[in-house]
Short mmCIF file of C-alpha atoms in Angstrom, two decimals:
data_model
loop_
_atom_site.label_atom_id
_atom_site.label_comp_id
_atom_site.label_asym_id
_atom_site.label_seq_id
_atom_site.Cartn_x
_atom_site.Cartn_y
_atom_site.Cartn_z
CA MET A 1 28.62 7.29 7.46
CA LEU A 2 25.42 6.18 9.16
CA PHE A 3 22.39 5.87 6.96
CA VAL A 4 19.49 3.86 8.38
CA LEU A 5 17.63 3.58 5.09
CA GLN A 6 20.69 2.05 3.44
CA ALA A 7 21.84 -0.05 6.36
CA GLY A 8 18.79 -2.29 6.32
CA LEU A 9 18.66 -2.35 10.11
CA HIS A 10 15.35 -4.01 10.84
CA ALA A 11 15.50 -4.38 14.63
CA GLN A 12 14.04 -1.29 16.23
CA GLU A 13 12.47 -0.11 19.45
CA ILE A 14 10.35 2.93 20.22
CA VAL A 15 12.17 4.54 23.14
CA ASN A 16 10.16 7.74 23.56
CA VAL A 17 6.89 9.38 22.56
CA VAL A 18 6.30 13.08 23.28
CA LEU A 19 2.88 14.72 22.95
CA VAL A 20 2.84 18.37 21.96
CA GLY A 21 -0.06 20.78 22.35
CA GLN A 22 -0.55 24.45 21.58
CA GLU A 23 1.20 25.39 24.82
CA GLY A 24 4.07 22.92 24.43
CA VAL A 25 4.70 19.40 25.75
CA THR A 26 1.64 17.84 27.36
CA GLU A 27 0.64 14.53 28.95
CA ASP A 28 -2.99 14.98 27.94
CA ILE A 29 -3.58 13.31 24.61
CA LYS A 30 -6.80 15.31 24.18
CA LYS A 31 -4.75 18.51 24.15
CA ALA A 32 -2.10 17.16 21.81
CA THR A 33 -1.97 18.53 18.26
CA SER A 34 1.24 16.72 17.28
CA PHE A 35 3.68 14.15 18.62
CA ILE A 36 7.28 13.02 18.34
CA VAL A 37 8.37 9.38 18.19
CA VAL A 38 11.98 8.33 18.80
CA LYS A 39 13.16 4.92 17.60
CA GLN A 40 16.43 3.20 18.42
CA TYR A 41 18.21 0.86 16.01
CA PRO A 42 21.36 -1.24 16.50
CA ALA A 43 24.73 0.55 16.66
CA ASN A 44 23.14 3.47 18.56
CA ILE A 45 21.26 4.86 15.59
CA TYR A 46 18.15 6.89 16.40
CA GLU A 47 15.27 8.17 14.31
CA ARG A 48 13.01 11.07 15.21
CA LEU A 49 9.58 11.11 13.56
CA ASP A 50 7.38 14.23 13.74
CA TYR A 51 3.65 13.79 13.11
CA ASN A 52 0.53 15.90 13.43
CA MET A 53 -2.19 13.98 15.26
CA GLY A 54 -4.04 11.69 12.86
CA LYS A 55 -2.18 13.11 9.86
CA PRO A 56 0.82 12.27 7.65
CA LEU A 57 4.46 12.32 8.66
CA ILE A 58 6.03 15.79 8.69
CA LYS A 59 9.70 14.93 8.96
CA LEU A 60 12.06 12.03 9.70
CA ARG A 61 15.58 12.72 11.02
CA THR A 62 18.40 10.34 11.90
CA TYR A 63 20.94 10.75 14.71
CA SER A 64 23.97 8.97 16.11
CA ASP A 65 23.26 9.79 19.77
CA SER A 66 20.41 9.33 22.23
CA LEU A 67 20.21 13.07 22.94
CA LEU A 68 19.48 13.70 19.25
CA LYS A 69 22.22 16.28 18.94
CA SER A 70 24.35 14.73 16.19
CA GLN A 71 22.37 14.42 12.96
CA GLU A 72 23.87 11.56 10.98
CA GLY A 73 21.95 9.83 8.22
CA ALA A 74 18.69 10.17 6.38
CA GLN A 75 16.32 13.12 6.49
CA LEU A 76 12.90 12.96 4.84
CA GLU A 77 10.38 15.80 4.62
CA TYR A 78 6.76 15.57 3.52
CA TYR A 79 4.00 17.78 2.11
CA PRO A 80 0.83 18.17 4.23
CA SER A 81 -0.78 15.70 1.81
CA GLY A 82 1.76 13.05 2.87
CA SER A 83 3.73 13.00 -0.40
CA LEU A 84 7.52 12.98 -0.09
CA GLN A 85 8.98 16.45 -0.63
CA VAL A 86 12.70 16.11 0.23
CA LYS A 87 15.07 13.16 0.64
CA GLY A 88 18.59 13.85 1.82
CA ASN A 89 21.44 12.84 4.08
CA PHE A 90 23.45 14.37 6.93
CA SER A 91 26.98 13.66 8.10
CA LYS A 92 28.24 15.27 11.32
CA ASN A 93 25.29 17.71 11.33
CA LEU A 94 26.08 18.85 7.78
CA LYS A 95 24.24 18.14 4.56
CA GLU A 96 26.04 15.52 2.48
CA ASP A 97 25.68 13.84 -0.93
CA ASP A 98 22.57 14.19 -3.12
CA TRP A 99 19.40 15.87 -1.85
CA LEU A 100 16.37 15.07 -3.99
CA TYR A 101 13.35 17.39 -4.24
CA PHE A 102 9.88 16.36 -5.46
CA ASN A 103 6.71 18.26 -6.29
CA ASP A 104 3.41 17.36 -4.63
CA THR A 105 2.60 14.83 -7.37
CA GLY A 106 5.79 12.88 -6.64
CA LYS A 107 7.76 14.09 -9.66
CA HIS A 108 11.49 14.59 -9.11
CA ILE A 109 12.19 18.26 -9.86
CA LEU A 110 15.64 19.06 -8.45
CA THR A 111 18.86 17.50 -7.16
CA GLU A 112 21.28 19.40 -4.95
CA THR A 113 24.67 17.90 -4.13
CA TYR A 114 26.45 18.80 -0.90
CA LYS A 115 29.91 18.15 0.52
CA ALA A 116 30.46 18.90 4.22
CA GLY A 117 27.43 21.21 4.20
CA GLU A 118 28.50 23.15 1.12
CA LEU A 119 26.31 23.16 -1.97
CA ILE A 120 28.54 22.10 -4.85
CA ALA A 121 26.00 21.36 -7.59
CA SER A 122 22.34 21.90 -8.41
CA LYS A 123 20.51 20.49 -11.40
CA GLN A 124 17.10 19.59 -12.70
CA PRO A 125 16.44 16.07 -14.00
CA ASP A 126 17.27 15.50 -17.67
CA THR A 127 13.93 14.51 -19.13
CA THR A 128 15.47 13.93 -22.57
CA THR A 129 17.67 11.02 -21.45
CA LYS A 130 16.57 7.82 -23.10
CA LYS A 131 16.48 4.49 -21.33
CA ASP A 132 19.21 2.03 -22.28
CA SER A 133 17.78 -0.04 -25.12
CA VAL A 134 20.42 -2.79 -24.92
CA VAL A 135 18.82 -6.15 -24.12
CA TYR A 136 20.91 -8.86 -22.47
CA GLY A 137 20.10 -12.54 -22.85
CA ASP A 138 20.43 -13.17 -19.12
CA GLU A 139 18.40 -10.12 -18.08
CA ARG A 140 15.72 -10.55 -15.43
CA GLU A 141 13.85 -8.26 -13.07
CA ALA A 142 13.87 -8.74 -9.32
CA ASN A 143 11.08 -11.04 -8.26
CA ILE A 144 9.94 -13.10 -5.35
CA LYS A 145 9.77 -16.90 -5.59
CA GLY A 146 6.39 -17.69 -7.09
CA GLY A 147 6.14 -14.32 -8.83
CA VAL A 148 3.66 -11.50 -8.43
CA LYS A 149 0.87 -13.74 -7.13
CA SER A 150 3.14 -15.00 -4.37
CA TRP A 151 4.05 -11.43 -3.38
CA ILE A 152 0.41 -10.36 -3.25
CA LYS A 153 -0.39 -13.43 -1.16
CA TYR A 154 2.41 -12.55 1.25
CA ILE A 155 1.07 -9.00 1.67
CA GLN A 156 -2.49 -10.20 2.21
CA LYS A 157 -1.46 -12.86 4.73
CA ASN A 158 0.99 -10.80 6.76
CA LEU A 159 -0.52 -7.31 6.73
CA ASN A 160 -2.50 -6.50 9.87
CA ALA A 161 -5.33 -4.68 8.13
CA ASP A 162 -7.16 -4.29 11.45
CA VAL A 163 -4.90 -1.36 12.39
CA ALA A 164 -7.11 0.69 10.07
CA GLN A 165 -9.78 0.64 12.76
CA SER A 166 -7.41 2.64 15.00
CA SER A 167 -6.83 5.23 12.29
CA VAL A 168 -8.80 8.37 11.48
CA LYS A 169 -10.15 7.14 8.15
CA GLY A 170 -7.72 4.64 6.64
CA GLY A 171 -5.91 5.48 3.42
CA HIS A 172 -3.30 4.52 0.85
CA VAL A 173 0.32 4.28 2.03
CA ARG A 174 3.10 3.96 -0.56
CA VAL A 175 6.41 2.39 0.46
CA LEU A 176 9.56 2.63 -1.65
CA PHE A 177 12.24 0.00 -1.11
CA LYS A 178 15.39 -1.43 -2.65
CA ILE A 179 16.00 -5.10 -3.35
CA ASN A 180 19.75 -5.46 -3.00
CA THR A 181 22.03 -7.97 -4.72
CA GLU A 182 21.44 -10.44 -1.88
CA GLY A 183 17.67 -10.27 -2.35
CA LYS A 184 17.04 -8.36 0.88
CA THR A 185 14.67 -5.38 1.18
CA THR A 186 16.51 -2.27 2.32
CA GLU A 187 16.35 1.55 1.97
CA ILE A 188 12.73 1.25 3.04
CA TYR A 189 10.90 4.54 3.43
CA LEU A 190 7.56 6.23 2.88
CA LYS A 191 6.89 7.65 -0.54
CA LYS A 192 3.38 8.56 0.65
CA SER A 193 2.47 8.81 4.34
CA VAL A 194 -1.07 8.71 5.77
CA GLU A 195 -0.74 8.54 9.57
CA PHE A 196 1.54 6.87 12.08
CA VAL A 197 -0.34 3.63 12.79
CA LEU A 198 -0.83 2.88 9.08
CA ASP A 199 2.66 3.96 8.04
CA GLU A 200 4.27 1.71 10.63
CA GLU A 201 2.31 -1.35 9.54
CA ALA A 202 3.08 -0.79 5.86
CA LEU A 203 6.79 -0.37 6.62
CA ARG A 204 6.80 -3.48 8.83
CA VAL A 205 5.35 -5.78 6.19
CA ILE A 206 8.02 -4.67 3.71
CA ARG A 207 10.80 -5.04 6.29
CA ASP A 208 9.64 -8.58 7.05
CA SER A 209 9.56 -9.56 3.38
CA PRO A 210 10.96 -12.96 2.41
CA LEU A 211 14.11 -12.94 0.31
CA TRP A 212 13.73 -11.87 -3.29
CA ILE A 213 15.49 -13.21 -6.36
CA PRO A 214 17.74 -10.24 -7.25
CA ALA A 215 17.64 -8.48 -10.58
CA PHE A 216 20.29 -9.81 -12.98
CA GLN A 217 21.91 -8.38 -16.07
CA ASN A 218 25.06 -8.96 -18.09
CA GLY A 219 26.39 -11.65 -15.78
CA ARG A 220 25.84 -9.91 -12.44
CA ALA A 221 23.19 -9.20 -9.83
CA LEU A 222 21.84 -5.65 -9.65
CA ASN A 223 19.98 -3.52 -7.14
CA ALA A 224 16.33 -2.93 -8.00
CA TYR A 225 13.67 -0.55 -6.66
CA ARG A 226 9.97 -1.03 -6.09
CA ILE A 227 7.06 1.06 -4.82
CA GLN A 228 4.43 -0.92 -2.95
CA PRO A 229 1.00 0.64 -2.37
CA VAL A 230 -0.76 -0.58 0.78
CA THR A 231 -4.44 0.20 1.24
CA PHE A 232 -6.12 0.33 4.65
CA VAL A 233 -9.91 0.48 4.83
CA LYS A 234 -11.66 1.68 7.95
CA GLU A 235 -15.14 0.22 8.29
#
């Protein structure tokens, strides 16, 4: 099963950009109200991103063919505010595995589970479940060499903050990512979108992250998740 967010495929290329106006596809950017970006990753994996001009991401879809006919992999949908609304997965054009739904404040409100396009379970999060209170002597959280200060320094040094000047008004992007048991950043996606130019820069700086020291517990490395806010200020 293809799943770009899980695969950690960093190499990518924008292969097509389509401007859309009120009367359909247009070549005049002044008439465009929205646009579509198509990215290609290794192993013939394609992403389609739908944006309104100067506004947050609407939807991300993943395909296994250049004609974008076979939906295979992640699908993300966003509220007009840019907050993530739906996170799910397709296999052979059918919904598969867990689909997570969030309200406009980012709270997880529903999980639907699919198998070959068929809904097999639907449940709300159990808010009464208590966190495991067992403490292990070898327990550690995922961290970068040098700790939090080193991570902040990396962001400040590598983020191209000047892209904010090409945006409508800047803003606060939030990127969610996994640190796997090898210390690599993967499953990188937008928890909060602002607009294309800012989203892309925030995603890039997380993709290019140096290796982390993986989380560790009870004698083994664990996956860990982080949300990184990235602020862009337009002067």
